[in-house]
Tab-separated table of C-alpha atoms in Angstrom:
chain	number	residue	atom	x	y	z
K	5	MET	CA	-6.896	3.575	-22.881
K	6	GLY	CA	-9.584	6.156	-22.486
K	7	ASP	CA	-10.288	5.148	-18.934
K	8	ARG	CA	-6.556	5.285	-18.139
K	9	LEU	CA	-6.238	8.839	-19.572
K	10	LYS	CA	-9.299	9.928	-17.620
K	11	GLU	CA	-7.804	8.475	-14.483
K	12	LEU	CA	-4.575	10.393	-15.011
K	13	LYS	CA	-6.366	13.624	-15.706
K	14	GLU	CA	-8.321	13.266	-12.468
K	15	ARG	CA	-5.247	12.540	-10.361
K	16	SER	CA	-3.628	15.599	-11.940
K	17	LEU	CA	-6.483	17.739	-11.096
K	18	LYS	CA	-6.638	16.386	-7.468
K	19	ARG	CA	-2.889	17.238	-7.050
K	20	LYS	CA	-3.410	20.820	-8.365
K	21	GLU	CA	-6.462	21.289	-6.090
K	22	LEU	CA	-4.341	20.228	-3.054
K	23	LEU	CA	-1.568	22.570	-3.949
K	24	ALA	CA	-4.012	25.451	-4.580
K	25	LYS	CA	-5.461	24.634	-1.079
K	26	ALA	CA	-1.980	24.777	0.315
K	27	LEU	CA	-1.132	28.128	-1.217
K	28	GLY	CA	-4.429	29.720	-0.489
K	29	VAL	CA	-5.877	29.934	-3.928
K	30	GLU	CA	-9.464	29.325	-4.847
K	31	GLY	CA	-8.918	26.733	-7.411
K	32	PRO	CA	-6.330	25.239	-9.860
K	33	ASP	CA	-6.832	28.104	-12.288
K	34	GLY	CA	-5.468	30.607	-9.808
K	35	LEU	CA	-2.120	28.756	-9.573
K	36	LYS	CA	-0.866	30.426	-12.785
K	37	GLU	CA	-1.429	33.985	-11.230
K	38	VAL	CA	0.280	33.160	-7.958
K	39	LEU	CA	3.142	31.230	-9.233
K	40	ASN	CA	3.687	33.438	-12.370
K	41	ILE	CA	5.747	30.868	-14.216
K	42	LYS	CA	6.196	29.752	-17.836
K	43	GLU	CA	3.230	31.785	-19.368
K	44	ASP	CA	4.843	35.051	-18.512
K	45	ALA	CA	8.130	33.979	-19.858
K	46	ALA	CA	6.612	32.685	-23.030
K	47	ALA	CA	4.749	36.085	-23.522
K	48	LYS	CA	7.936	37.960	-22.882
K	49	LYS	CA	9.679	35.952	-25.510
K	50	LYS	CA	6.941	36.604	-28.027
K	51	SER	CA	6.839	40.421	-27.387
K	52	GLN	CA	10.679	40.579	-27.741
K	53	GLY	CA	10.473	38.655	-31.033
K	54	ASP	CA	7.950	41.231	-32.293
K	55	SER	CA	10.010	44.075	-31.267
K	56	GLY	CA	12.947	42.647	-32.933
K	57	ALA	CA	11.229	42.291	-36.207
K	58	VAL	CA	10.076	45.908	-36.273
K	59	SER	CA	13.548	47.280	-35.570
K	60	THR	CA	14.966	45.059	-38.381
K	61	LYS	CA	12.502	46.686	-40.812
K	62	LYS	CA	13.373	50.165	-39.741
K	63	THR	CA	17.018	49.528	-40.254
K	64	LYS	CA	16.487	48.919	-44.079
K	65	THR	CA	16.184	52.548	-44.770
K	66	ASP	CA	19.473	53.480	-42.969
K	67	ASP	CA	22.771	53.316	-44.545
K	68	SER	CA	24.816	50.039	-44.662
K	69	LYS	CA	26.966	51.024	-41.702
K	70	ASP	CA	24.245	51.699	-39.337
K	71	GLU	CA	22.402	48.754	-40.598
K	72	LYS	CA	25.212	46.439	-39.682
K	73	VAL	CA	25.616	47.964	-36.228
K	74	LYS	CA	21.932	47.997	-35.451
K	75	GLU	CA	21.583	44.352	-36.650
K	76	SER	CA	24.671	43.314	-34.447
K	77	ASN	CA	22.881	45.146	-31.510
K	78	ASP	CA	19.429	43.425	-32.291
K	79	LYS	CA	21.149	40.140	-32.251
K	80	LYS	CA	22.891	40.855	-28.983
K	81	SER	CA	19.640	41.902	-27.291
K	82	THR	CA	17.721	38.921	-28.829
K	83	THR	CA	20.321	36.493	-27.582
K	84	SER	CA	20.421	38.162	-24.077
K	85	SER	CA	16.567	38.083	-23.928
K	86	GLU	CA	16.432	34.516	-25.094
K	87	ASN	CA	18.981	33.577	-22.525
K	88	GLY	CA	17.018	35.364	-19.971
K	89	VAL	CA	13.828	33.376	-20.836
K	90	ASP	CA	15.835	30.179	-20.539
K	91	GLN	CA	16.975	31.141	-17.162
K	92	GLU	CA	13.579	31.925	-16.076
K	93	ASP	CA	12.537	28.419	-17.427
K	94	GLU	CA	15.177	26.849	-15.343
K	95	PHE	CA	14.253	28.769	-12.119
K	96	TYR	CA	11.578	26.715	-10.283
K	97	LYS	CA	9.753	28.742	-7.700
K	98	ASP	CA	7.352	25.899	-6.410
K	99	SER	CA	6.805	22.197	-6.583
K	100	SER	CA	3.946	22.863	-9.103
K	101	THR	CA	6.667	22.649	-11.704
K	102	PHE	CA	6.932	18.994	-10.869
K	103	LEU	CA	3.333	18.324	-11.037
K	104	LYS	CA	3.696	16.363	-14.125
K	105	GLY	CA	7.010	14.808	-13.064
K	106	THR	CA	8.882	16.349	-15.911
K	107	GLN	CA	12.112	16.553	-13.828
K	108	SER	CA	12.106	12.895	-12.744
K	109	ALA	CA	13.985	10.265	-14.901
K	110	ASN	CA	10.681	8.112	-14.706
K	111	PRO	CA	7.793	10.736	-14.177
K	112	HIS	CA	5.311	7.947	-13.141
K	113	ASN	CA	7.588	6.900	-10.187
K	114	ASP	CA	8.348	9.959	-8.263
K	115	TYR	CA	6.747	8.862	-5.115
K	116	CYS	CA	8.641	11.266	-2.852
K	117	GLN	CA	7.536	14.394	-4.646
K	118	ASN	CA	4.048	12.843	-4.721
K	119	PHE	CA	4.035	12.604	-0.874
K	120	VAL	CA	5.091	16.221	-0.569
K	121	ASP	CA	2.258	17.345	-2.875
K	122	THR	CA	-0.486	15.057	-1.753
K	123	GLY	CA	0.507	13.443	1.602
K	124	GLU	CA	0.107	9.996	0.139
K	125	ARG	CA	3.057	7.861	1.593
K	126	PRO	CA	5.158	5.910	-0.869
K	127	GLN	CA	4.261	2.636	0.771
K	128	ASN	CA	0.799	3.243	-0.225
K	129	PHE	CA	1.611	2.058	-3.822
K	130	ILE	CA	3.158	-1.350	-2.900
K	131	ARG	CA	1.165	-4.113	-4.526
K	132	ASP	CA	-0.466	-7.245	-2.841
K	133	THR	CA	0.232	-6.334	0.656
K	134	GLY	CA	-3.011	-7.714	2.091
K	135	LEU	CA	-3.255	-11.368	3.453
K	136	ALA	CA	-5.871	-12.342	0.781
K	137	ASN	CA	-4.008	-11.730	-2.304
K	138	ARG	CA	-0.327	-11.568	-1.221
K	139	PHE	CA	0.655	-15.101	-2.533
K	140	GLU	CA	-1.393	-15.028	-5.738
K	141	GLU	CA	1.767	-15.549	-7.845
K	142	TYR	CA	3.216	-18.343	-5.422
K	143	PRO	CA	0.824	-21.139	-5.488
K	144	LYS	CA	2.955	-23.435	-3.326
K	145	LEU	CA	3.283	-20.866	-0.620
K	146	ARG	CA	-0.333	-20.024	-0.873
K	147	GLU	CA	-1.317	-23.686	-0.546
K	148	LEU	CA	1.011	-23.966	2.533
K	149	ILE	CA	-0.479	-21.068	4.299
K	150	ARG	CA	-3.960	-22.394	3.759
K	151	LEU	CA	-3.030	-25.801	5.145
K	152	LYS	CA	-1.411	-24.311	8.093
K	153	ASP	CA	-4.289	-22.027	8.946
K	154	GLU	CA	-6.656	-25.139	8.732
K	155	LEU	CA	-4.436	-26.880	11.148
K	156	ILE	CA	-4.204	-24.091	13.506
K	157	SER	CA	-7.952	-23.594	13.514
K	158	THR	CA	-8.670	-27.243	14.338
K	159	THR	CA	-5.921	-27.544	17.091
K	160	ASN	CA	-6.580	-24.138	18.834
K	161	THR	CA	-7.868	-24.249	22.491
K	162	PRO	CA	-10.897	-22.090	23.281
K	163	PRO	CA	-10.168	-18.505	24.002
K	164	MET	CA	-9.409	-17.672	27.595
K	165	TYR	CA	-9.020	-14.285	29.156
K	166	LEU	CA	-8.227	-12.904	32.713
K	167	LYS	CA	-8.859	-9.433	33.736
K	168	CYS	CA	-6.012	-8.318	36.193
K	169	ASP	CA	-3.846	-5.519	37.329
K	170	LEU	CA	-0.515	-6.564	35.985
K	171	GLN	CA	1.344	-4.328	38.575
K	172	GLU	CA	-0.100	-6.413	41.421
K	173	PHE	CA	-0.725	-9.773	39.736
K	174	ASP	CA	2.071	-12.087	39.615
K	175	LEU	CA	2.073	-13.974	36.234
K	176	SER	CA	3.412	-17.177	37.872
K	177	GLU	CA	-0.024	-17.737	39.422
K	178	ILE	CA	-1.383	-18.747	36.056
K	179	GLY	CA	0.291	-21.969	36.760
K	180	CYS	CA	1.476	-22.825	33.235
K	181	LYS	CA	4.379	-22.378	30.965
K	182	PHE	CA	3.915	-20.869	27.518
K	183	ASP	CA	5.710	-21.407	24.168
K	184	VAL	CA	4.485	-18.079	22.498
K	185	MET	CA	4.128	-14.819	24.225
K	186	LEU	CA	3.160	-11.411	22.890
K	187	ILE	CA	3.582	-8.282	25.064
K	188	GLU	CA	1.704	-5.083	23.961
K	189	PRO	CA	2.610	-2.459	26.542
K	190	PRO	CA	0.834	0.872	26.717
K	191	LEU	CA	3.756	3.112	26.081
K	192	GLU	CA	3.774	6.767	26.650
K	193	GLU	CA	4.697	7.558	23.044
K	194	TYR	CA	1.197	6.259	21.959
K	195	GLN	CA	-0.351	9.448	23.391
K	196	ARG	CA	0.646	11.255	20.150
K	197	SER	CA	-1.597	8.803	18.280
K	198	GLY	CA	-4.504	9.697	20.617
K	199	ALA	CA	-4.576	6.204	22.263
K	200	VAL	CA	-5.814	6.604	25.899
K	201	TYR	CA	-5.019	4.069	28.530
K	202	ASP	CA	-5.928	4.040	32.161
K	203	LYS	CA	-2.243	4.038	32.924
K	204	TYR	CA	0.854	4.411	30.741
K	205	TRP	CA	3.713	2.188	31.594
K	206	SER	CA	7.296	3.103	31.815
K	207	TRP	CA	9.962	0.741	30.463
K	208	ASP	CA	11.228	0.215	34.042
K	209	GLU	CA	7.826	-1.085	35.085
K	210	ILE	CA	7.708	-3.313	32.030
K	211	GLU	CA	10.978	-4.821	32.907
K	212	ASN	CA	9.673	-5.781	36.216
K	213	LEU	CA	6.983	-8.131	34.770
K	214	ASN	CA	7.649	-11.728	35.839
K	215	ILE	CA	7.923	-13.080	32.228
K	216	HIS	CA	10.668	-15.609	33.021
K	217	ALA	CA	8.309	-17.313	35.493
K	218	VAL	CA	5.933	-18.282	32.670
K	219	ALA	CA	8.482	-18.933	29.858
K	220	ALA	CA	8.865	-22.489	28.738
K	221	GLN	CA	12.273	-24.038	28.271
K	222	ARG	CA	11.942	-23.430	24.603
K	223	SER	CA	9.876	-20.397	23.988
K	224	PHE	CA	9.508	-17.238	21.883
K	225	LEU	CA	8.479	-13.808	22.770
K	226	TRP	CA	7.387	-10.770	20.736
K	227	ILE	CA	7.124	-7.345	22.185
K	228	TRP	CA	5.749	-4.075	20.589
K	229	CYS	CA	8.356	-1.338	21.455
K	230	GLY	CA	7.199	1.789	19.422
K	231	ASN	CA	9.692	3.495	17.003
K	232	ALA	CA	11.735	5.522	19.540
K	233	ASP	CA	13.960	4.596	22.374
K	234	GLY	CA	11.740	1.582	22.722
K	235	LEU	CA	14.241	-0.407	20.440
K	236	GLU	CA	16.991	-0.183	22.977
K	237	ARG	CA	14.881	-0.745	26.046
K	238	GLY	CA	13.017	-3.591	24.344
K	239	ARG	CA	16.318	-5.399	24.060
K	240	LYS	CA	17.075	-4.866	27.634
K	241	CYS	CA	13.869	-6.380	28.656
K	242	LEU	CA	14.509	-9.376	26.446
K	243	LYS	CA	17.824	-9.911	28.008
K	244	LYS	CA	16.494	-9.509	31.552
K	245	TRP	CA	13.778	-12.115	30.887
K	246	GLY	CA	16.302	-14.681	29.498
K	247	PHE	CA	15.635	-14.070	25.917
K	248	ARG	CA	17.951	-13.387	22.996
K	249	ARG	CA	16.846	-11.130	20.201
K	250	CYS	CA	16.605	-12.993	16.945
K	251	GLU	CA	14.340	-10.784	14.623
K	252	ASP	CA	12.907	-7.377	14.358
K	253	ILE	CA	9.411	-7.204	12.737
K	254	CYS	CA	8.626	-3.891	11.366
K	255	TRP	CA	5.184	-2.576	10.760
K	256	ILE	CA	5.180	-0.102	7.832
K	257	LYS	CA	2.107	2.250	8.085
K	258	THR	CA	0.163	3.173	5.007
K	259	ASN	CA	-2.281	6.137	4.931
K	260	ILE	CA	-4.462	5.286	1.952
K	261	LYS	CA	-7.650	6.322	3.761
K	262	ASN	CA	-6.461	9.493	5.158
K	263	PRO	CA	-3.546	10.955	3.251
K	264	LEU	CA	-4.165	14.503	4.585
K	265	GLU	CA	-4.577	13.762	8.211
K	266	LYS	CA	-1.850	15.239	10.299
K	267	ARG	CA	-0.661	13.496	13.441
K	268	ALA	CA	1.219	15.100	16.308
K	269	LEU	CA	5.010	14.813	15.494
K	270	ASP	CA	7.672	13.668	17.908
K	271	PRO	CA	9.669	16.845	18.765
K	272	SER	CA	12.779	14.774	18.861
K	273	ALA	CA	12.294	13.173	15.413
K	274	VAL	CA	14.244	14.195	12.434
K	275	LEU	CA	11.909	12.570	9.960
K	276	GLN	CA	8.270	11.679	9.890
K	277	ARG	CA	7.927	8.432	11.631
K	278	THR	CA	5.809	6.019	9.765
K	279	LYS	CA	6.781	2.743	11.180
K	280	GLU	CA	6.640	0.556	14.347
K	281	HIS	CA	8.918	-2.191	15.675
K	282	CYS	CA	8.014	-5.522	17.258
K	283	LEU	CA	11.170	-7.249	18.568
K	284	MET	CA	11.206	-11.104	18.659
K	285	GLY	CA	13.324	-12.993	21.372
K	286	ILE	CA	14.246	-16.681	21.608
K	287	LYS	CA	14.831	-18.670	24.800
K	288	GLY	CA	16.582	-22.088	24.951
K	289	THR	CA	18.240	-23.908	22.026
K	290	VAL	CA	15.994	-24.160	19.020
K	291	LYS	CA	17.567	-25.201	15.568
K	292	ARG	CA	15.672	-24.702	12.314
K	293	SER	CA	17.196	-27.737	10.713
K	294	THR	CA	16.409	-30.226	13.512
K	295	ASP	CA	13.485	-28.878	15.497
K	296	GLY	CA	10.895	-29.099	12.690
K	297	ASP	CA	8.366	-30.395	15.247
K	298	PHE	CA	8.543	-27.063	17.083
K	299	ILE	CA	9.148	-24.328	14.466
K	300	HIS	CA	8.546	-23.898	10.849
K	301	ALA	CA	11.112	-21.102	9.697
K	302	ASN	CA	10.904	-18.897	6.681
K	303	VAL	CA	7.135	-19.097	6.144
K	304	ASP	CA	6.513	-15.332	6.679
K	305	ILE	CA	8.608	-12.248	6.335
K	306	ASP	CA	9.699	-9.728	8.950
K	307	LEU	CA	7.709	-6.792	7.418
K	308	ILE	CA	4.000	-5.848	7.857
K	309	ILE	CA	2.489	-3.373	5.597
K	310	ASP	CA	-0.833	-2.323	6.848
K	311	GLU	CA	-3.150	0.890	7.137
K	312	GLU	CA	-2.357	3.152	10.198
K	313	THR	CA	-5.085	2.899	12.643
K	314	GLU	CA	-7.491	5.746	13.259
K	315	TYR	CA	-6.546	8.312	15.758
K	316	GLY	CA	-7.124	7.066	19.200
K	317	SER	CA	-7.054	3.463	18.291
K	318	LYS	CA	-4.981	0.956	20.230
K	319	SER	CA	-5.070	-1.821	17.677
K	320	LYS	CA	-2.013	-3.411	16.072
K	321	PRO	CA	-2.079	-5.360	12.848
K	322	VAL	CA	-3.760	-8.901	13.209
K	323	GLU	CA	-1.010	-10.173	10.980
K	324	ILE	CA	1.344	-10.389	13.885
K	325	PHE	CA	-0.824	-13.253	15.268
K	326	HIS	CA	-0.440	-15.160	11.917
K	327	ILE	CA	3.365	-14.657	11.924
K	328	MET	CA	3.575	-16.221	15.360
K	329	GLU	CA	1.031	-19.014	14.789
K	330	HIS	CA	2.699	-19.994	11.567
K	331	PHE	CA	6.171	-20.025	12.931
K	332	CYS	CA	5.914	-21.738	16.378
K	333	LEU	CA	3.992	-25.039	16.666
K	334	GLY	CA	3.368	-24.564	20.343
K	335	LYS	CA	-0.246	-24.227	21.351
K	336	ARG	CA	0.475	-22.498	24.720
K	337	ARG	CA	0.232	-18.817	23.773
K	338	LEU	CA	-0.069	-15.909	26.110
K	339	HIS	CA	-1.024	-12.228	25.239
K	340	VAL	CA	0.008	-9.695	27.908
K	341	PHE	CA	-1.906	-6.336	27.891
K	342	GLY	CA	-4.613	-7.723	25.838
K	343	ARG	CA	-8.095	-6.050	25.311
K	344	ASP	CA	-11.509	-7.291	24.425
K	345	ASP	CA	-10.855	-6.894	20.675
K	346	THR	CA	-7.705	-8.912	20.903
K	347	ILE	CA	-9.321	-12.196	22.398
K	348	ARG	CA	-8.415	-14.926	20.002
K	349	ALA	CA	-8.987	-18.721	19.819
K	350	GLY	CA	-5.846	-20.595	20.921
K	351	TRP	CA	-4.675	-17.637	23.272
K	352	LEU	CA	-4.866	-16.777	26.950
K	353	THR	CA	-5.290	-12.970	27.144
K	354	VAL	CA	-4.496	-11.055	30.317
K	355	GLY	CA	-4.541	-7.303	31.069
K	356	PRO	CA	-6.294	-4.719	33.002
K	357	GLU	CA	-8.328	-3.393	30.025
K	358	LEU	CA	-10.549	-6.636	29.800
K	359	THR	CA	-14.114	-6.254	30.828
K	360	SER	CA	-14.497	-9.906	32.223
K	361	SER	CA	-12.702	-13.211	32.963
K	362	ASN	CA	-13.344	-16.800	32.192
K	363	PHE	CA	-9.875	-18.165	32.879
K	364	ASP	CA	-9.666	-21.607	34.992
K	365	ALA	CA	-6.098	-22.753	35.679
K	366	ASN	CA	-7.113	-26.416	35.955
K	367	VAL	CA	-9.127	-26.359	32.862
K	368	TYR	CA	-6.441	-24.529	30.846
K	369	SER	CA	-3.668	-26.746	31.976
K	370	GLY	CA	-5.792	-29.794	31.274
K	371	TYR	CA	-5.706	-29.002	27.408
K	372	PHE	CA	-2.018	-29.937	27.450
K	373	ASN	CA	-1.599	-32.704	30.014
K	374	LYS	CA	-3.222	-35.719	28.545
K	375	ASN	CA	-0.307	-36.689	26.277
K	376	PRO	CA	3.393	-35.530	26.011
K	377	ASN	CA	2.918	-33.721	22.785
K	378	ASP	CA	-0.387	-32.214	23.471
K	379	PHE	CA	1.219	-28.671	23.469
K	380	LEU	CA	2.122	-28.994	19.860
K	381	THR	CA	-0.210	-28.596	16.812
K	382	GLY	CA	1.525	-31.319	14.888
K	383	CYS	CA	2.193	-31.171	11.189
K	384	SER	CA	0.767	-32.853	8.092
K	385	GLU	CA	2.876	-34.597	5.408
K	386	GLU	CA	1.759	-32.097	2.997
K	387	ILE	CA	2.806	-29.089	5.099
K	388	GLU	CA	6.089	-30.770	5.644
K	389	ARG	CA	6.570	-31.176	1.956
K	390	LEU	CA	5.578	-27.580	1.112
K	391	ARG	CA	7.368	-25.599	3.757
K	392	PRO	CA	10.655	-23.984	3.219
K	393	LYS	CA	13.473	-26.058	4.911
K	394	SER	CA	16.895	-24.967	6.090
K	395	PRO	CA	19.767	-26.893	4.502
K	396	THR	CA	21.055	-29.701	6.628
K	397	PRO	CA	24.502	-29.130	7.754
K	398	LYS	CA	27.152	-31.278	6.041
K	399	ASN	CA	28.769	-33.884	8.062
K	400	LYS	CA	32.354	-33.306	7.597
K	401	GLY	CA	33.430	-36.632	9.422
K	402	GLN	CA	32.519	-39.481	7.085
K	403	GLY	CA	34.944	-42.026	8.726
K	404	GLY	CA	35.045	-40.682	12.213
K	405	SER	CA	34.952	-37.702	14.338
K	406	SER	CA	36.928	-34.588	13.534
K	407	ASP	CA	38.728	-32.050	15.619
K	408	GLY	CA	40.303	-28.974	14.120
K	409	ARG	CA	42.225	-28.530	10.949
K	410	GLY	CA	43.126	-31.767	9.518
K	411	GLY	CA	40.088	-33.562	10.845
K	412	GLY	CA	36.932	-34.259	8.984
K	413	ARG	CA	36.368	-35.145	5.320
K	414	GLY	CA	36.116	-38.569	6.168
K	415	GLY	CA	38.537	-39.062	9.092
K	416	SER	CA	40.010	-37.818	12.345
K	417	GLY	CA	42.892	-35.478	12.990
K	418	SER	CA	43.979	-32.216	14.601
K	419	ARG	CA	46.197	-29.497	13.581
K	420	GLY	CA	49.129	-30.260	15.913
K	421	GLY	CA	47.960	-33.638	16.966
K	422	SER	CA	50.494	-35.059	19.280
K	423	GLY	CA	53.697	-33.152	18.455
K	424	ASN	CA	53.012	-33.040	14.680
K	425	ARG	CA	51.070	-30.501	12.518
K	426	GLY	CA	48.063	-32.453	11.689
K	427	SER	CA	48.800	-35.945	12.741
K	428	GLY	CA	46.155	-38.405	11.787
K	429	SER	CA	45.522	-40.535	8.757
K	430	GLY	CA	44.624	-39.407	5.294
K	431	ASN	CA	44.887	-41.700	2.279
K	432	ARG	CA	45.128	-41.783	-1.457
K	433	GLY	CA	45.526	-45.449	-1.506
K	434	GLY	CA	47.450	-45.321	1.732
K	435	GLN	CA	47.910	-42.360	4.124
K	436	GLN	CA	48.570	-38.779	3.694
K	437	GLY	CA	49.124	-35.961	6.373
K	438	ARG	CA	50.650	-32.694	7.047
K	439	GLY	CA	52.922	-33.838	9.642
K	440	GLY	CA	51.534	-37.482	9.449
K	441	SER	CA	52.156	-40.149	6.876
K	442	PHE	CA	51.469	-40.441	3.077
K	443	SER	CA	51.420	-43.151	0.586
K	444	ARG	CA	50.175	-43.844	-2.865
K	445	GLY	CA	49.421	-47.543	-2.804
K	446	GLY	CA	51.393	-48.667	0.085
K	447	HIS	CA	55.139	-48.621	1.357
K	448	SER	CA	55.669	-45.398	3.290
K	449	PHE	CA	58.753	-43.670	4.216
K	450	SER	CA	59.527	-40.737	6.524
K	451	GLY	CA	60.225	-37.231	5.598
K	452	SER	CA	57.192	-34.850	5.664
K	453	ARG	CA	57.005	-31.979	8.224
K	454	GLY	CA	57.679	-34.195	11.246
K	455	GLY	CA	56.124	-37.391	10.014
K	456	SER	CA	56.493	-40.034	7.292
K	457	PHE	CA	55.769	-39.567	3.657
K	458	SER	CA	55.774	-42.044	0.601
K	459	ARG	CA	55.054	-42.268	-3.051
K	460	GLY	CA	55.018	-46.028	-3.777
K	461	GLY	CA	52.979	-48.686	-5.164
K	462	ARG	CA	50.596	-48.230	-8.049
K	463	SER	CA	47.186	-47.685	-6.317
K	464	ARG	CA	45.488	-44.163	-6.063
K	465	GLY	CA	42.367	-45.381	-4.381
K	466	GLY	CA	41.050	-44.534	-0.799
K	467	PHE	CA	40.720	-41.205	0.930
K	468	LYS	CA	42.781	-38.086	1.025
K	469	GLY	CA	43.265	-35.774	4.051
K	470	ARG	CA	45.465	-32.948	5.235
K	471	GLY	CA	46.291	-34.398	8.544
K	472	GLY	CA	43.077	-36.389	8.508
K	473	ASP	CA	40.914	-38.427	6.244
K	474	ARG	CA	39.303	-36.694	3.254
């Protein structure tokens, strides 16, 4: 308990020092003089109380009438003065009034006011955001991640990289189709974070990349698009390259290491921007419930909480690689606009900022041509048992195919059928249909919405349907 109290006192002192620095005061002690709150009001209240007592003693020597008048006046003045003190107490001149969180319903969770006072972003206080301890309370998911990481590391191809000018180089010359692609363009908005590139690319130039030439029939693409107009332009790129946007991964940036660092603000922004988006696109037909050999859905979330990089850094969270590798079991992975610090096993990295090349098209293609499924990592029985699975769609046709209302639930039928509203067969011991036939145990007769209808026999077995079997 003593350590906790000491920690709270140190934190309170730190916040007061930051506020004093912001107000131009030498130290926390000078805050009282500058703000002139609470203490002056308390002293004024005390002095008014003393003067009221003296005036009361003096009135005892006067006649009763004057005494009543003066006492009433004293009460009025005392009441008004007390009201004045209360009003002063309720008048807040500065955020220092909130330093102890007295105005918050839960004073220990006022993260917004803490951001105003200290610059510490609210996301700094989210627990277990790192890859190491994120799944401590979920042992099955932790074991799944461990097994998948081991499988990926053993099936990865050696890292390859190719230095090239992407404005002149045609990606189709690589001579290979890819299952997973990551594009990390040098956007102009990154200048505000101090990142320096040889050339900043416009979105029109990014759209002209020949991505569709290297995308496999079933493939996925991730593209970092900043936090401004890049969201809309990124969607246009996906559409032009033949992809459909399916997810939006958001990087929430913490500032635990440098809470007081001020970055250049976007002049068009209304709020301080502390996030960045990475759009995900899908090409081809991939179903979560049936294509378990190619994708494992729901292993990771669409949120990355990581420290904001230092001023001038170009790095993105390494977690984006884990998300892609855990999701798609394809081993053909391409990183466009990569750098020396992003070279990674299992990936082909291309870009103008690489210092050297080791790419050989024949060698790289040979990793995936020996067997038909060489481009897949495969999956162990334990991973298959542990991974989250999408529910299998229920087969509504148990006795035949279905087509429209009145079909399914065990038989065939359609709403309308051939001249009837739901012709087809549907039994409860015989046949039932809205516009078809119906029986309970046999012996049908006509008379139901353009079809036949019966209640006969003794049997109630079989299927039931509305214009079809059920």
